[in-house]
Coordinates of C-alpha atoms in Angstrom, one line a residue:
X1 CA -1.4 -5.5 31.1
X2 CA 2.6 -5.1 30.8
X3 CA 1.9 -4.7 27.0
X4 CA -0.8 -1.6 27.7
X5 CA 1.2 -0.1 29.9
X6 CA 4.3 -0.5 27.7
X7 CA 2.5 0.6 24.3
X8 CA 1.0 3.8 26.3
X9 CA 4.5 4.2 28.0
X10 CA 6.0 3.9 24.5
X11 CA 3.6 6.3 22.9
X12 CA 4.1 8.9 25.7
X13 CA 7.8 9.0 24.9
X14 CA 7.7 9.9 21.8
X15 CA 4.9 12.4 21.7
X16 CA 7.4 14.4 24.6
X17 CA 10.6 13.6 22.2
X18 CA 8.4 15.4 19.6
X19 CA 8.8 18.9 21.3
X20 CA 12.3 18.4 20.2
X21 CA 12.0 17.2 16.7
X22 CA 8.5 17.7 15.3
X23 CA 9.0 15.3 12.8
X24 CA 8.6 12.6 15.5
X25 CA 4.4 13.3 15.3
X26 CA 4.4 12.3 11.8
X27 CA 6.2 9.2 12.1
X28 CA 3.9 8.6 15.1
X29 CA 0.8 9.1 13.4
X30 CA 1.6 6.6 10.7
X31 CA 2.7 4.0 12.8
X32 CA -0.7 4.5 14.9
X33 CA -2.7 4.7 11.7
X34 CA -0.9 1.3 10.5
X35 CA -0.9 -0.7 13.5
X36 CA -3.9 0.8 15.7
X37 CA -1.8 0.2 19.0
X38 CA -5.3 1.2 20.7
X39 CA -6.7 -1.8 19.7
X40 CA -4.1 -3.9 21.1
X41 CA -3.8 -2.2 24.5
X42 CA -7.5 -3.0 26.5
X43 CA -6.8 -1.3 29.7
X44 CA -5.9 2.7 28.9
X45 CA -5.1 3.6 25.4
X46 CA -8.4 2.7 24.2
X47 CA -9.7 5.5 26.3
X48 CA -7.0 7.7 25.2
X49 CA -8.1 9.6 21.2
X50 CA -4.0 8.7 20.4
X51 CA -5.2 9.1 16.6
X52 CA -6.5 12.3 17.4
X53 CA -3.7 13.5 19.3
X54 CA -1.2 12.0 16.7
X55 CA -2.5 14.0 13.9
X56 CA -3.5 17.2 15.6
X57 CA 0.5 17.0 16.4
X58 CA 1.4 16.1 13.5
X59 CA -0.3 19.1 11.6
X60 CA 0.3 21.7 14.2
X61 CA 4.3 20.9 14.2
X62 CA 4.6 21.7 10.6
X63 CA 2.6 24.7 10.8
X64 CA 4.5 25.8 14.1
X65 CA 8.2 24.5 13.3
X66 CA 8.9 23.4 10.3
X67 CA 11.0 25.0 7.6
X68 CA 8.5 25.2 4.4
X69 CA 11.0 26.6 2.0
X70 CA 11.3 23.4 0.3
X71 CA 7.8 22.0 0.3
X72 CA 6.0 21.6 -2.8
X73 CA 2.6 21.0 -3.7
X74 CA 2.5 18.7 -6.0
X75 CA 0.0 17.6 -8.9
X76 CA -1.2 13.8 -7.4
X77 CA -1.4 16.2 -4.1
X78 CA -4.2 18.1 -6.3
X79 CA -5.9 15.2 -7.2
X80 CA -6.4 13.9 -3.5
X81 CA -7.9 17.2 -2.4
X82 CA -10.2 16.6 -4.9
X83 CA -11.2 12.8 -4.3
X84 CA -11.2 14.0 -0.9
X85 CA -14.1 16.7 -1.5
X86 CA -15.5 14.5 -4.2
X87 CA -16.1 11.9 -1.6
X88 CA -17.3 14.1 1.4
X89 CA -20.3 15.5 -1.6
X90 CA -21.1 11.8 -2.1
X91 CA -20.7 11.0 1.5
X92 CA -23.6 13.8 2.2
X93 CA -26.1 12.5 -0.7
X94 CA -24.9 8.6 0.3
X95 CA -28.3 6.3 0.2
X96 CA -26.9 4.5 3.5
X97 CA -26.5 7.5 5.9
X98 CA -24.9 6.5 9.1
X99 CA -22.7 3.5 7.4
X100 CA -20.7 6.5 5.3
X101 CA -20.3 9.0 7.9
X102 CA -19.2 5.7 10.1
X103 CA -16.4 5.1 7.0
X104 CA -15.5 8.2 6.3
X105 CA -14.5 8.9 9.1
X106 CA -11.6 7.6 8.8
X107 CA -11.6 8.1 4.8
X108 CA -10.8 11.8 5.4
X109 CA -8.4 11.4 7.5
X110 CA -6.1 9.1 5.6
X111 CA -6.8 11.2 2.2
X112 CA -6.1 14.4 4.8
X113 CA -2.8 12.9 5.9
X114 CA -1.1 11.4 2.2
X115 CA -1.7 14.8 0.9
X116 CA 0.0 16.5 3.7
X117 CA 3.0 13.7 4.4
X118 CA 5.1 15.6 1.1
X119 CA 5.0 19.0 2.6
X120 CA 6.8 17.8 5.5
X121 CA 9.2 15.0 3.4
X122 CA 12.2 17.7 2.7
X123 CA 15.1 15.6 3.1
X124 CA 16.6 12.2 2.3
X125 CA 16.6 11.6 6.4
X126 CA 12.6 12.3 6.5
X127 CA 11.8 10.3 3.4
X128 CA 13.9 7.3 4.1
X129 CA 12.0 7.3 8.1
X130 CA 8.9 7.4 6.6
X131 CA 9.8 4.3 4.5
X132 CA 11.6 2.6 7.6
X133 CA 8.3 4.0 10.1
X134 CA 6.1 2.7 7.2
X135 CA 8.3 -0.9 7.3
X136 CA 8.3 -1.2 11.1
X137 CA 4.9 -0.3 11.5
X138 CA 3.2 -3.8 9.0
X139 CA 5.9 -5.8 10.3
X140 CA 4.7 -5.6 13.6
X141 CA 1.7 -7.5 12.4
X142 CA 3.4 -9.4 9.5
X143 CA 6.1 -10.8 12.2
X144 CA 3.7 -12.3 14.3
X145 CA 1.2 -13.3 11.7
X146 CA 4.6 -15.4 10.2
X147 CA 5.5 -17.1 13.8
X148 CA 2.0 -18.5 14.5
X149 CA 1.8 -19.7 10.5
X150 CA 4.9 -21.9 11.4
X151 CA 3.7 -23.2 14.4
X152 CA 0.3 -24.6 13.1
X153 CA -2.0 -21.5 13.1
X154 CA -2.7 -21.0 10.2
X155 CA -6.2 -21.6 7.8
X156 CA -8.7 -18.7 6.4
X157 CA -10.9 -17.0 8.3
X158 CA -8.6 -19.0 11.2
X159 CA -5.4 -16.8 11.7
X160 CA -5.4 -14.3 14.3
X161 CA -3.3 -11.8 14.2
X162 CA -2.3 -9.5 16.8
X163 CA -6.2 -8.2 17.5
X164 CA -8.9 -11.0 17.0
X165 CA -10.2 -7.9 14.3
X166 CA -11.3 -8.6 11.0
X167 CA -10.4 -4.8 10.0
X168 CA -8.2 -2.9 8.2
X169 CA -4.6 -4.5 8.3
X170 CA -5.8 -7.4 10.4
X171 CA -7.9 -9.2 7.6
X172 CA -6.4 -12.2 6.3
X173 CA -7.3 -10.7 2.3
X174 CA -6.2 -6.8 3.0
X175 CA -3.0 -7.7 4.9
X176 CA -1.4 -10.8 2.9
X177 CA -1.5 -7.7 -0.1
X178 CA -0.4 -5.5 1.8
X179 CA 2.7 -8.0 3.1
X180 CA 3.9 -9.1 0.2
X181 CA 3.6 -5.4 -1.9
X182 CA 6.0 -4.5 0.9
X183 CA 8.6 -6.7 -0.1
X184 CA 10.7 -4.2 -2.3
X185 CA 10.9 -1.4 -0.4
X186 CA 12.4 -4.0 2.8
X187 CA 15.1 -5.0 0.4
X188 CA 15.5 -1.2 -0.5
X189 CA 15.9 -0.5 2.6
X190 CA 18.5 -3.4 3.6
X191 CA 21.0 -2.3 0.8
X192 CA 20.5 1.7 0.3
X193 CA 19.1 2.5 4.3
X194 CA 21.2 4.8 6.4
X195 CA 19.2 5.1 9.0
X196 CA 20.2 1.7 9.8
X197 CA 23.0 0.9 7.9
X198 CA 23.2 -2.6 5.8
X199 CA 25.1 -5.4 7.5
X200 CA 24.8 -8.6 8.2
X201 CA 22.3 -7.9 10.8
X202 CA 20.0 -5.5 8.8
X203 CA 20.8 -7.7 6.0
X204 CA 19.4 -11.2 8.2
X205 CA 15.8 -9.2 10.1
X206 CA 15.4 -8.2 5.7
X207 CA 16.0 -11.7 5.0
X208 CA 13.5 -13.1 7.9
X209 CA 11.0 -10.3 7.5
X210 CA 10.3 -10.8 3.6
X211 CA 10.2 -14.8 5.0
X212 CA 7.3 -13.8 7.4
X213 CA 5.7 -11.8 4.8
X214 CA 5.6 -14.6 2.0
X215 CA 4.1 -17.0 5.2
X216 CA 0.9 -14.9 5.3
X217 CA -0.7 -15.5 2.2
X218 CA 0.0 -19.4 3.5
X219 CA -1.2 -18.4 7.0
X220 CA -4.3 -16.8 5.9
X221 CA -5.1 -19.0 3.4
X222 CA -5.6 -15.9 1.5
X223 CA -6.2 -16.4 -2.8
X224 CA -4.9 -12.2 -3.2
X225 CA -2.2 -12.7 -1.5
X226 CA -1.5 -15.8 -3.8
X227 CA -2.0 -13.0 -7.0
X228 CA 0.5 -10.7 -5.7
X229 CA 3.0 -13.0 -5.1
X230 CA 2.8 -14.1 -8.7
X231 CA 2.8 -10.2 -10.1
X232 CA 6.1 -9.4 -7.8
X233 CA 7.3 -12.6 -8.7
X234 CA 6.8 -12.0 -12.6
X235 CA 8.0 -8.2 -12.0
X236 CA 11.4 -9.3 -10.2
X237 CA 11.9 -12.5 -13.3
X238 CA 11.2 -9.3 -16.0
X239 CA 14.9 -7.6 -14.2
X240 CA 17.0 -10.5 -14.6
X241 CA 18.9 -11.4 -17.4
X242 CA 18.8 -15.1 -17.9
X243 CA 14.7 -15.4 -17.5
X244 CA 14.5 -18.8 -18.7
X245 CA 16.8 -20.3 -15.8
X246 CA 15.9 -17.6 -13.3
X247 CA 11.6 -19.2 -13.7
X248 CA 12.5 -23.1 -14.4
X249 CA 14.7 -22.7 -10.3
X250 CA 11.3 -20.4 -9.2
X251 CA 9.4 -23.3 -10.9
X252 CA 11.4 -26.1 -9.6
X253 CA 11.0 -24.7 -5.8
X254 CA 7.4 -24.4 -6.0
X255 CA 7.4 -27.7 -6.5
X256 CA 9.8 -28.7 -3.8
X257 CA 7.8 -26.3 -1.3
X258 CA 4.3 -27.6 -2.6
X259 CA 4.0 -30.7 -0.2
X260 CA 4.8 -28.8 2.7
X261 CA 2.4 -26.4 2.5
X262 CA -1.0 -26.7 4.8
X263 CA -4.2 -28.4 2.5
X264 CA -6.2 -25.8 3.9
X265 CA -3.9 -23.0 1.6
X266 CA -3.9 -25.5 -1.4
X267 CA -7.4 -26.9 -0.7
X268 CA -8.2 -23.0 -1.1
X269 CA -6.1 -22.0 -4.0
X270 CA -7.2 -24.5 -6.1
X271 CA -10.7 -22.9 -6.1
X272 CA -9.4 -20.2 -8.4
X273 CA -9.7 -22.9 -11.4
X274 CA -13.3 -22.7 -10.6
X275 CA -15.1 -20.3 -10.1
X276 CA -18.6 -21.5 -10.3
X277 CA -17.9 -23.9 -7.9
X278 CA -16.7 -21.0 -4.5
X279 CA -19.1 -19.4 -3.5
X280 CA -17.2 -16.6 -2.5
X281 CA -15.9 -16.5 -6.1
X282 CA -19.2 -16.4 -7.5
X283 CA -20.9 -13.8 -5.0
X284 CA -17.7 -11.0 -6.1
X285 CA -18.5 -12.0 -9.8
X286 CA -22.6 -10.9 -9.3
X287 CA -21.5 -8.1 -7.3
X288 CA -19.0 -6.7 -10.4
X289 CA -22.4 -7.2 -11.9
X290 CA -24.7 -5.5 -9.9
X291 CA -22.2 -2.7 -9.4
X292 CA -21.9 -1.7 -13.0
X293 CA -25.6 -1.9 -13.2
X294 CA -26.3 0.6 -10.6
X295 CA -23.8 3.0 -11.5
X296 CA -25.2 2.7 -15.0
X297 CA -28.1 4.4 -13.3
X298 CA -26.3 6.6 -10.7
X299 CA -23.4 7.7 -12.7
X300 CA -22.2 9.6 -9.2
X301 CA -22.2 6.3 -7.4
X302 CA -23.8 6.1 -4.0
X303 CA -21.4 6.8 -1.3
X304 CA -19.3 4.8 0.9
X305 CA -21.1 1.5 1.4
X306 CA -23.6 1.7 -1.1
X307 CA -23.2 -1.7 -1.8
X308 CA -25.9 -2.7 1.1
X309 CA -28.3 -1.9 -1.0
X310 CA -27.5 -4.9 -3.8
X311 CA -29.5 -8.3 -3.7
X312 CA -28.9 -11.0 -6.5
X313 CA -29.6 -14.5 -7.5
X314 CA -27.2 -17.1 -8.8
X315 CA -26.5 -20.9 -9.3
X316 CA -22.7 -23.1 -8.0
X317 CA -21.8 -25.9 -9.7
X318 CA -20.4 -28.7 -8.1
X319 CA -18.8 -31.4 -10.0
X320 CA -18.2 -34.6 -9.0
X321 CA -16.1 -37.4 -10.8
X322 CA -17.9 -41.3 -9.3
X323 CA -16.3 -43.7 -11.9
X324 CA -16.8 -43.6 -15.2
X325 CA -19.9 -40.8 -14.5
X326 CA -20.1 -37.3 -13.5
X327 CA -22.5 -35.6 -11.3
X328 CA -22.8 -32.2 -11.5
X329 CA -24.9 -30.2 -8.7
X330 CA -26.4 -27.0 -9.0
X331 CA -27.6 -25.1 -5.7
X332 CA -29.4 -21.9 -5.9
X333 CA -28.2 -18.9 -3.6
X334 CA -29.1 -15.7 -2.5
X335 CA -27.1 -13.2 -1.3
X336 CA -28.0 -9.6 -0.4
X337 CA -25.8 -6.9 1.3
X338 CA -22.1 -7.9 0.1
X339 CA -19.5 -5.9 -0.5
X340 CA -17.5 -5.6 -3.9
X341 CA -14.2 -7.6 -3.3
X342 CA -12.1 -5.1 -5.5
X343 CA -11.0 -2.3 -5.5
X344 CA -12.3 -0.6 -8.7
X345 CA -15.5 -1.1 -8.2
X346 CA -15.6 -0.4 -4.8
X347 CA -14.6 3.2 -6.0
X348 CA -16.8 3.2 -8.8
X349 CA -19.7 2.1 -7.1
X350 CA -19.3 4.5 -4.4
X351 CA -18.2 7.9 -6.2
X352 CA -19.4 6.7 -9.8
X353 CA -17.1 7.4 -13.2
X354 CA -15.8 10.2 -11.9
X355 CA -14.0 9.3 -8.2
X356 CA -12.8 5.9 -10.4
X357 CA -11.7 8.7 -12.7
X358 CA -9.8 10.6 -10.5
X359 CA -8.2 7.3 -8.3
X360 CA -7.3 5.5 -11.9
X361 CA -5.2 9.3 -12.7
X362 CA -3.7 9.2 -9.3
X363 CA -2.2 5.4 -9.4
X364 CA -1.1 5.9 -13.3
X365 CA 0.6 9.3 -12.7
X366 CA 2.5 7.0 -9.5
X367 CA 3.5 4.4 -11.7
X368 CA 4.8 7.4 -15.1
X369 CA 6.5 9.2 -12.6
X370 CA 8.0 6.5 -10.4
X371 CA 9.4 5.1 -14.1
X372 CA 10.6 9.0 -15.1
X373 CA 12.4 9.0 -11.9
X374 CA 13.8 5.8 -12.0
X375 CA 15.3 6.0 -16.0
X376 CA 16.6 9.7 -15.4
X377 CA 18.5 8.6 -11.4
X378 CA 20.0 5.4 -13.2
X379 CA 23.3 6.7 -14.1
X380 CA 23.5 8.5 -10.5
X381 CA 23.2 4.8 -8.9
X382 CA 25.3 2.9 -11.2
X383 CA 28.0 5.4 -10.5
X384 CA 27.8 5.7 -6.9
X385 CA 26.6 9.4 -7.2
X386 CA 25.4 10.3 -3.4
X387 CA 22.0 10.5 -5.2
X388 CA 22.5 7.0 -6.1
X389 CA 19.6 5.8 -3.7
X390 CA 17.1 8.0 -5.9
X391 CA 16.9 5.4 -8.8
X392 CA 16.3 2.1 -6.5
X393 CA 13.9 3.9 -4.8
X394 CA 11.2 4.9 -7.3
X395 CA 10.9 1.2 -8.3
X396 CA 10.8 -0.4 -5.5
X397 CA 7.6 2.1 -4.8
X398 CA 6.6 1.3 -8.0
X399 CA 6.7 -2.6 -7.4
X400 CA 4.8 -1.7 -4.3
X401 CA 2.7 0.2 -6.3
X402 CA 1.9 -2.7 -8.7
X403 CA 1.8 -5.6 -6.6
X404 CA -0.3 -3.8 -4.7
X405 CA -2.5 -2.7 -6.9
X406 CA -3.2 -6.5 -8.2
X407 CA -4.3 -7.5 -5.3
X408 CA -7.1 -4.6 -5.5
X409 CA -8.9 -6.4 -8.1
X410 CA -10.0 -8.6 -5.0
X411 CA -10.3 -6.8 -2.4
X412 CA -11.3 -3.5 -1.3
X413 CA -8.7 -1.4 0.0
X414 CA -9.1 1.3 -2.4
X415 CA -8.5 3.6 0.4
X416 CA -6.3 1.3 2.9
X417 CA -3.7 4.3 4.9
X418 CA -1.5 1.8 3.2
X419 CA -0.6 2.5 -0.1
X420 CA -1.8 6.5 -0.2
X421 CA 1.3 6.6 2.6
X422 CA 3.0 4.8 0.1
X423 CA 1.8 7.9 -2.3
X424 CA 2.8 10.3 -0.2
X425 CA 6.4 8.9 -0.5
X426 CA 5.8 8.6 -3.8
X427 CA 4.7 12.3 -4.1
X428 CA 7.8 13.8 -1.9
X429 CA 10.7 11.5 -4.1
X430 CA 9.4 13.1 -7.1
X431 CA 9.4 16.4 -5.4
X432 CA 12.8 15.9 -3.8
X433 CA 14.2 15.1 -7.1
X434 CA 12.8 18.1 -9.2
X435 CA 14.1 20.3 -6.1
X436 CA 18.1 18.5 -6.6
X437 CA 17.9 18.0 -10.7
X438 CA 19.6 20.7 -11.5
X439 CA 22.1 20.2 -9.2
X440 CA 22.2 17.0 -9.4
X441 CA 21.9 15.1 -12.3
X442 CA 25.7 14.9 -14.8
X443 CA 24.8 16.0 -18.2
X444 CA 27.1 15.0 -20.4
X445 CA 28.4 18.8 -21.8
X446 CA 27.2 19.3 -25.8
X447 CA 30.2 21.7 -26.8
X448 CA 34.1 21.6 -26.0
X449 CA 35.1 22.9 -22.6
X450 CA 36.7 25.8 -24.6
X451 CA 33.5 26.6 -26.6
X452 CA 31.4 26.3 -22.5
X453 CA 33.9 29.3 -21.3
X454 CA 33.6 31.0 -24.2
X455 CA 29.6 31.4 -23.3
X456 CA 30.6 31.6 -19.9
X457 CA 29.5 27.9 -18.5
X458 CA 32.5 26.4 -15.9
X459 CA 33.9 23.5 -17.7
X460 CA 32.0 20.6 -16.1
X461 CA 28.9 22.0 -14.8
X462 CA 25.9 20.6 -14.3
X463 CA 22.9 21.2 -16.5
X464 CA 19.4 20.4 -15.5
X465 CA 18.2 16.9 -17.1

């Protein structure tokens, strides 16, 4: 009861503060979209459409009060609008209309909000505030899961987070992918944040949060989280100069940690080696094969939840060693209506070739744009210039996206609000950097100062990069 009253009071206060600072409505919608406090509070909030209220206030506040002179609508926002429209069309034509409209009810809001979000992020403070709210909102779930894991409450399908709900970020594989992919943003805030300036308290909290993020794959025993940790470790290793030394240290640390890991985690990770003995892994492969065959016959896809039409039979093989002999047990399994277990096949099966192409283009442009920003603003970062934060943030967003996409290969999170918000931040950073590039990036003059003055240019002038 107390938690319900606290959450209700918190939201009401933030809604009221938004009357003076309308951008707070954008932040509170982000919080509601990630944490879903209406699921946590059992008495009052569930009866109030807080998500819809925050959604309307965020848009209305921007339209009525915000300065729009620096707002830009970019290519990737246009792609999200195209994807939104295409998803709407496939929903109308969906093979399973009832479930398709249920999924559409939250997907359209996630896509529309991600498209709208960059229009509101005109300053560094706003960009940082969105990153901070995103991290802290996910942290509400991550810290809870990390504490329960330390206390021995983990296990596949056993770790209960804030609510007993197996959807969204409260599903084990999804929160594992999101928690690990969020780590670069946590580290960026700890080093470059201005809302909470970097000091020993911020660094201590960041260290504890990173530890909790790494505990989530252990507590959930989700193989997706292990893949994400491996990809993030590889990215970090590639940035180091003494890679062999650090690789050896990481390997040694893993060997030391192994005896302390719960058996539920090590046993489940062991199934990665032989997918044929694991029913879950075998099912995924069969679903992927079915999806390709389905889209060959239906190039536009089948709309949301088209997987409900799948049906297939396969054999699992379990090998047991009994002395000098080997016993192989084959079991025939029949499955129906099994989910895609992959964002790539989720997009392919639901939106067809065109939808998958748009989604992949949206992701690829994010990686490319962040790499360009990282290179263009690296000099400002190295010299400690006022805009030196842009390059590290671009790299953190790029890392987050790459790790998320690695995990997305094994869980259906193509429309997950977390990655769409990350895309929105990328669009905002790209637009912000493009707007200030001419005045902020110093370029070495090609002419001598005297020659520049003769052409009407001031000595030491900044030019576009």
